[in-house]
CSV table of C-alpha atoms in Angstrom, one decimal:
chain,number,residue,atom,x,y,z
A,21,MET,CA,-0.1,0.0,-0.1
A,22,SER,CA,1.2,3.4,-1.0
A,23,VAL,CA,1.9,6.3,1.5
A,24,GLU,CA,-1.2,8.0,-0.1
A,25,GLU,CA,-3.3,5.1,0.2
A,26,LYS,CA,-2.4,4.8,3.8
A,27,LEU,CA,-3.2,8.4,4.4
A,28,ALA,CA,-6.6,8.1,2.5
A,29,LYS,CA,-7.4,5.2,4.9
A,30,SER,CA,-6.4,6.7,8.0
A,31,LEU,CA,-8.7,9.7,7.3
A,32,THR,CA,-11.6,7.5,6.0
A,33,ALA,CA,-11.2,8.5,2.3
A,34,GLU,CA,-12.1,5.9,-0.1
A,35,SER,CA,-9.8,7.1,-2.7
A,36,THR,CA,-6.4,8.9,-2.9
A,37,GLU,CA,-8.0,11.4,-5.3
A,38,LEU,CA,-9.7,13.0,-2.4
A,39,ILE,CA,-6.4,13.8,-0.6
A,40,PRO,CA,-6.0,17.3,-2.2
A,41,TYR,CA,-9.3,18.3,-0.8
A,42,LEU,CA,-8.9,17.1,2.7
A,43,PRO,CA,-7.4,20.4,4.2
A,44,TYR,CA,-10.7,22.3,2.9
A,45,LEU,CA,-13.1,19.5,4.1
A,46,LEU,CA,-11.4,19.5,7.6
A,47,GLN,CA,-10.6,23.3,7.8
A,48,ASP,CA,-13.2,23.9,10.7
A,49,LEU,CA,-11.7,21.1,12.8
A,50,TRP,CA,-8.6,21.4,15.0
A,51,GLU,CA,-8.8,18.0,16.9
A,52,LEU,CA,-9.0,15.5,14.1
A,53,GLY,CA,-8.7,12.3,16.3
A,54,SER,CA,-7.5,11.8,19.8
A,55,SER,CA,-8.8,13.9,22.5
A,56,PRO,CA,-6.0,16.2,23.9
A,57,GLU,CA,-7.7,16.4,27.3
A,58,ASP,CA,-7.8,12.7,27.8
A,59,ILE,CA,-4.1,12.2,26.9
A,60,LEU,CA,-3.0,15.2,29.1
A,61,ASP,CA,-4.9,13.7,31.9
A,62,MET,CA,-3.4,10.4,31.5
A,63,ILE,CA,0.0,11.6,31.3
A,64,THR,CA,-0.5,13.9,34.2
A,65,ARG,CA,-1.6,11.2,36.5
A,66,HIS,CA,1.0,8.5,35.5
A,67,VAL,CA,4.2,10.0,34.0
A,68,ARG,CA,6.7,12.4,35.8
A,69,VAL,CA,7.1,15.2,33.2
A,70,THR,CA,9.8,17.9,33.3
A,71,ASP,CA,11.0,20.5,30.8
A,72,ARG,CA,13.4,18.0,29.5
A,73,THR,CA,10.7,15.4,28.6
A,74,ARG,CA,10.4,14.7,24.9
A,75,VAL,CA,7.3,13.7,23.2
A,76,LEU,CA,6.8,12.5,19.6
A,77,ASP,CA,3.4,12.9,18.2
A,78,LEU,CA,3.1,10.8,15.0
A,79,ALA,CA,0.4,11.6,12.5
A,80,CYS,CA,-0.1,14.8,14.5
A,81,GLY,CA,-2.7,16.2,12.3
A,82,LYS,CA,-3.2,19.9,13.0
A,83,GLY,CA,-1.3,19.7,16.2
A,84,ALA,CA,-4.0,19.9,18.8
A,85,VAL,CA,-2.5,17.1,21.1
A,86,SER,CA,1.1,18.5,20.8
A,87,VAL,CA,0.2,22.2,21.4
A,88,LYS,CA,-1.9,21.4,24.2
A,89,LEU,CA,0.6,19.0,25.9
A,90,ALA,CA,3.3,21.6,25.5
A,91,ALA,CA,1.1,24.4,26.9
A,92,GLY,CA,-0.2,22.0,29.8
A,93,LEU,CA,3.1,20.3,30.7
A,94,GLY,CA,5.9,22.4,29.6
A,95,CYS,CA,7.5,19.4,27.7
A,96,ARG,CA,8.9,19.5,24.2
A,97,VAL,CA,7.0,18.0,21.4
A,98,LYS,CA,7.7,16.9,17.9
A,99,GLY,CA,4.7,16.6,15.6
A,100,ILE,CA,4.9,14.8,12.2
A,101,ASP,CA,2.2,14.6,9.5
A,102,ILE,CA,2.3,14.1,5.8
A,103,ILE,CA,-0.1,17.0,5.0
A,104,PRO,CA,1.8,20.3,4.8
A,105,GLU,CA,-1.3,22.3,5.5
A,106,PHE,CA,-2.0,20.6,8.6
A,107,ILE,CA,1.7,21.2,9.7
A,108,ASP,CA,1.3,25.0,8.8
A,109,PHE,CA,-1.8,25.0,10.9
A,110,ALA,CA,-0.2,23.3,13.9
A,111,VAL,CA,2.8,25.9,13.7
A,112,GLN,CA,0.3,28.7,13.7
A,113,LYS,CA,-1.5,27.2,16.7
A,114,SER,CA,1.8,26.8,18.6
A,115,GLN,CA,2.4,30.6,18.3
A,116,GLU,CA,-1.0,31.3,19.3
A,117,TYR,CA,-0.7,29.2,22.4
A,118,GLY,CA,2.7,30.7,23.3
A,119,VAL,CA,4.5,27.4,23.0
A,120,ALA,CA,6.3,27.7,19.5
A,121,GLU,CA,9.7,27.3,21.4
A,122,LEU,CA,8.5,24.0,22.8
A,123,CYS,CA,6.9,22.6,19.6
A,124,GLU,CA,8.6,21.3,16.3
A,125,PHE,CA,6.4,20.4,13.4
A,126,ALA,CA,7.5,18.6,10.4
A,127,THR,CA,5.9,17.3,7.1
A,128,GLY,CA,7.0,13.7,6.7
A,129,ASP,CA,5.9,10.1,6.4
A,130,ILE,CA,5.6,8.5,9.7
A,131,THR,CA,5.9,5.0,8.2
A,132,GLN,CA,9.5,5.9,7.4
A,133,LEU,CA,10.3,8.3,10.2
A,134,VAL,CA,8.9,5.9,13.1
A,135,ARG,CA,12.2,3.8,12.2
A,136,THR,CA,14.5,6.7,12.6
A,137,GLU,CA,13.2,8.9,15.4
A,138,LYS,CA,14.7,7.8,18.7
A,139,GLY,CA,15.2,8.5,22.3
A,140,TYR,CA,11.8,10.2,23.3
A,141,ASP,CA,10.3,9.6,26.6
A,142,ILE,CA,6.7,9.4,25.2
A,143,VAL,CA,5.3,8.5,21.7
A,144,ILE,CA,1.8,9.1,20.7
A,145,LEU,CA,-0.2,7.5,17.6
A,146,GLY,CA,-3.7,9.0,17.6
A,147,ALA,CA,-6.6,7.4,15.7
A,148,VAL,CA,-4.9,6.4,12.3
A,149,GLY,CA,-5.6,2.6,12.4
A,150,ASP,CA,-3.1,0.3,11.0
A,151,VAL,CA,-0.9,2.7,9.0
A,152,LEU,CA,2.1,1.3,10.7
A,153,GLY,CA,1.1,-2.2,10.4
A,154,ASN,CA,-0.9,-4.8,12.3
A,155,ALA,CA,-1.2,-4.2,16.1
A,156,GLU,CA,2.1,-6.1,17.1
A,157,GLU,CA,4.0,-4.2,14.3
A,158,THR,CA,2.8,-1.0,15.3
A,159,VAL,CA,3.5,-1.5,19.1
A,160,THR,CA,7.1,-2.7,18.2
A,161,LEU,CA,7.7,0.2,16.0
A,162,LEU,CA,6.6,2.7,18.5
A,163,LYS,CA,8.6,1.0,21.3
A,164,GLY,CA,11.6,1.6,19.2
A,165,THR,CA,11.1,5.4,19.3
A,166,VAL,CA,11.3,5.7,23.1
A,167,LYS,CA,13.8,5.2,25.9
A,168,LYS,CA,13.8,2.0,28.0
A,169,GLY,CA,10.9,2.5,30.4
A,170,GLY,CA,9.3,5.1,28.1
A,171,TYR,CA,5.7,5.4,27.4
A,172,ILE,CA,3.6,4.8,24.3
A,173,ILE,CA,0.0,6.3,23.8
A,174,ILE,CA,-2.3,4.6,21.1
A,175,ASP,CA,-5.8,5.7,20.2
A,176,ASP,CA,-7.5,2.8,18.7
A,177,ALA,CA,-10.4,0.4,19.5
A,178,TYR,CA,-11.3,-2.9,21.0
A,179,GLY,CA,-13.5,-5.2,19.0
A,180,ARG,CA,-16.5,-6.4,21.0
A,181,ASP,CA,-15.8,-10.0,19.9
A,182,GLU,CA,-13.7,-12.0,17.5
A,183,SER,CA,-16.0,-11.7,14.5
A,184,ASP,CA,-14.3,-8.7,12.8
A,185,PRO,CA,-10.4,-9.5,12.5
A,186,LYS,CA,-10.0,-5.7,11.7
A,187,TYR,CA,-10.4,-4.8,15.4
A,188,LEU,CA,-8.6,-7.0,18.2
A,189,THR,CA,-10.6,-7.6,21.3
A,190,ARG,CA,-9.2,-6.4,24.6
A,191,GLU,CA,-7.8,-9.7,25.4
A,192,GLN,CA,-6.1,-9.9,21.9
A,193,TRP,CA,-4.5,-6.5,22.6
A,194,PHE,CA,-3.2,-7.9,25.9
A,195,ALA,CA,-1.5,-10.8,24.1
A,196,VAL,CA,0.1,-8.2,21.7
A,197,PHE,CA,1.5,-6.3,24.7
A,198,ASP,CA,3.1,-9.4,26.4
A,199,LYS,CA,4.8,-10.3,23.1
A,200,ALA,CA,6.0,-6.8,22.5
A,201,GLY,CA,7.3,-6.2,26.0
A,202,VAL,CA,5.0,-3.4,27.0
A,203,ARG,CA,2.4,-3.3,29.7
A,204,LEU,CA,-1.0,-1.4,29.9
A,205,ILE,CA,-1.0,1.3,32.5
A,206,ASP,CA,-4.2,3.0,31.9
A,207,GLU,CA,-7.1,3.1,29.2
A,208,LYS,CA,-9.7,5.7,28.7
A,209,PHE,CA,-13.0,4.8,26.9
A,210,ILE,CA,-15.0,7.5,25.2
A,211,GLY,CA,-18.7,7.4,26.4
A,212,ASN,CA,-21.5,7.0,23.6
A,213,ASP,CA,-23.2,10.3,24.4
A,214,GLU,CA,-20.0,12.2,24.1
A,215,LEU,CA,-19.1,10.4,21.1
A,216,THR,CA,-22.4,10.9,19.4
A,217,SER,CA,-22.1,14.6,20.2
A,218,ILE,CA,-18.6,14.8,18.7
A,219,ASN,CA,-19.4,12.9,15.6
A,220,ASP,CA,-22.6,15.0,15.0
A,221,GLU,CA,-20.7,18.2,15.3
A,222,GLN,CA,-17.9,17.2,13.0
A,223,GLN,CA,-20.2,15.6,10.4
A,224,LYS,CA,-22.2,19.1,10.3
A,225,PHE,CA,-18.9,21.0,9.4
A,226,ILE,CA,-17.7,18.2,7.0
A,227,ARG,CA,-21.0,18.1,5.1
A,228,GLN,CA,-21.1,21.9,4.8
A,229,ARG,CA,-17.6,22.1,3.3
A,230,ALA,CA,-18.3,19.1,0.9
A,231,ASN,CA,-21.5,20.9,-0.2
A,232,GLU,CA,-19.4,23.9,-1.0
A,233,LEU,CA,-16.9,21.7,-3.0
A,234,LYS,CA,-19.8,20.0,-4.9
A,235,GLU,CA,-21.0,23.3,-6.1
A,236,ARG,CA,-17.6,24.4,-7.3
A,237,LEU,CA,-16.6,21.1,-8.8
A,238,PRO,CA,-19.8,19.2,-9.7
A,239,GLU,CA,-17.9,16.6,-11.7
A,240,LYS,CA,-16.2,15.5,-8.5
A,241,ALA,CA,-19.4,15.4,-6.4
A,242,HIS,CA,-19.2,11.6,-6.1
A,243,LEU,CA,-15.9,11.9,-4.2
A,244,PHE,CA,-17.2,14.3,-1.6
A,245,ASP,CA,-20.5,12.3,-1.3
A,246,SER,CA,-18.3,9.1,-0.8
A,247,TYR,CA,-16.4,10.9,2.0
A,248,ILE,CA,-19.4,12.0,3.9
A,249,ARG,CA,-20.8,8.4,3.7
A,250,SER,CA,-17.5,6.8,4.7
A,251,GLN,CA,-17.3,9.3,7.7
A,252,GLN,CA,-20.7,8.5,8.8
A,253,ALA,CA,-20.0,4.7,8.5
A,254,GLU,CA,-17.0,5.2,10.7
A,255,CYS,CA,-19.1,7.2,13.2
A,256,ASP,CA,-21.8,4.4,13.2
A,257,GLU,CA,-19.1,1.6,13.7
A,258,LEU,CA,-17.6,3.4,16.7
A,259,GLU,CA,-21.0,4.1,18.2
A,260,ASN,CA,-22.4,0.5,17.8
A,261,GLU,CA,-19.7,-2.1,17.0
A,262,ILE,CA,-16.4,-1.4,18.6
A,263,SER,CA,-15.2,0.5,21.8
A,264,GLY,CA,-13.0,3.4,21.0
A,265,VAL,CA,-10.1,3.5,23.6
A,266,THR,CA,-7.1,5.5,24.3
A,267,MET,CA,-4.3,3.3,25.8
A,268,LEU,CA,-1.2,4.4,27.9
A,269,LEU,CA,1.6,1.7,27.8
A,270,GLN,CA,4.9,1.5,29.3
A,271,VAL,CA,8.1,-0.3,27.9
A,272,ILE,CA,8.7,-3.1,30.6
A,273,GLY,CA,12.0,-2.5,32.5
A,274,HIS,CA,11.3,0.6,34.7
A,275,THR,CA,9.2,1.3,37.9
A,276,ILE,CA,6.1,3.3,37.1
A,277,GLU,CA,6.3,6.8,38.4
A,278,GLY,CA,3.7,7.5,41.1
A,279,CYS,CA,1.4,4.7,40.4
A,280,HIS,CA,1.9,0.9,40.4
A,281,SER,CA,-1.5,-0.2,39.3
A,282,MET,CA,-3.5,-0.1,36.2
A,283,LYS,CA,-6.8,1.9,36.4
A,284,ARG,CA,-9.8,1.7,34.1
A,285,HIS,CA,-11.9,4.7,33.3
A,286,GLN,CA,-15.2,4.6,31.7
């Protein structure tokens, strides 16, 4: 699968032909996947952060998580995304929040850069599915970017049973963690009411921008209609068939700062 195909898949676009229009379609949204608040809360409760802490935010989108972590924790964050317009927006937001000196943003292919970025304290992969491979390949690659005892944050989903091989059950994820040499420290589930509210708001903006593009480019209307349908299908899946979850993992081999038990939050 090409980089463009992986990008399209991660953003629920059914065709790479849609990629040039994604910045327009998503222009009203800053948070494109993971909840910055949830990630900030997890890190605050479980990780000792100083001004020397280094965070890598892969597929950072428009930098909402990166900027809010830098602002809330005073740590250094590097965000990487393949869409230049998203990176430009992230830089603008870091300046707006007064954390430009703590944030570095770069346009790049995370499927390659995940193999060369090293020595971080925390790495984040937010809501991009299997761009880096299957679950075991993803965790192994992320593990390679952090120091021994470092932390990995993955925003993904648990399948409710084994009927859909696309989504691992919680038990299957635990088997992956054991094999990869990491342990689950915390997990945060998004409630259905909150999820429905977020999805409805985002879909409203996306539909509005899609309709504007359809007026300007009627010959490509099928592209934009397809994107709206695929976005809605993903929303329905999250609300009814799988459980969206943000997982905080630690590479085995270090005492957990401040907390020695895994807590669950629903």
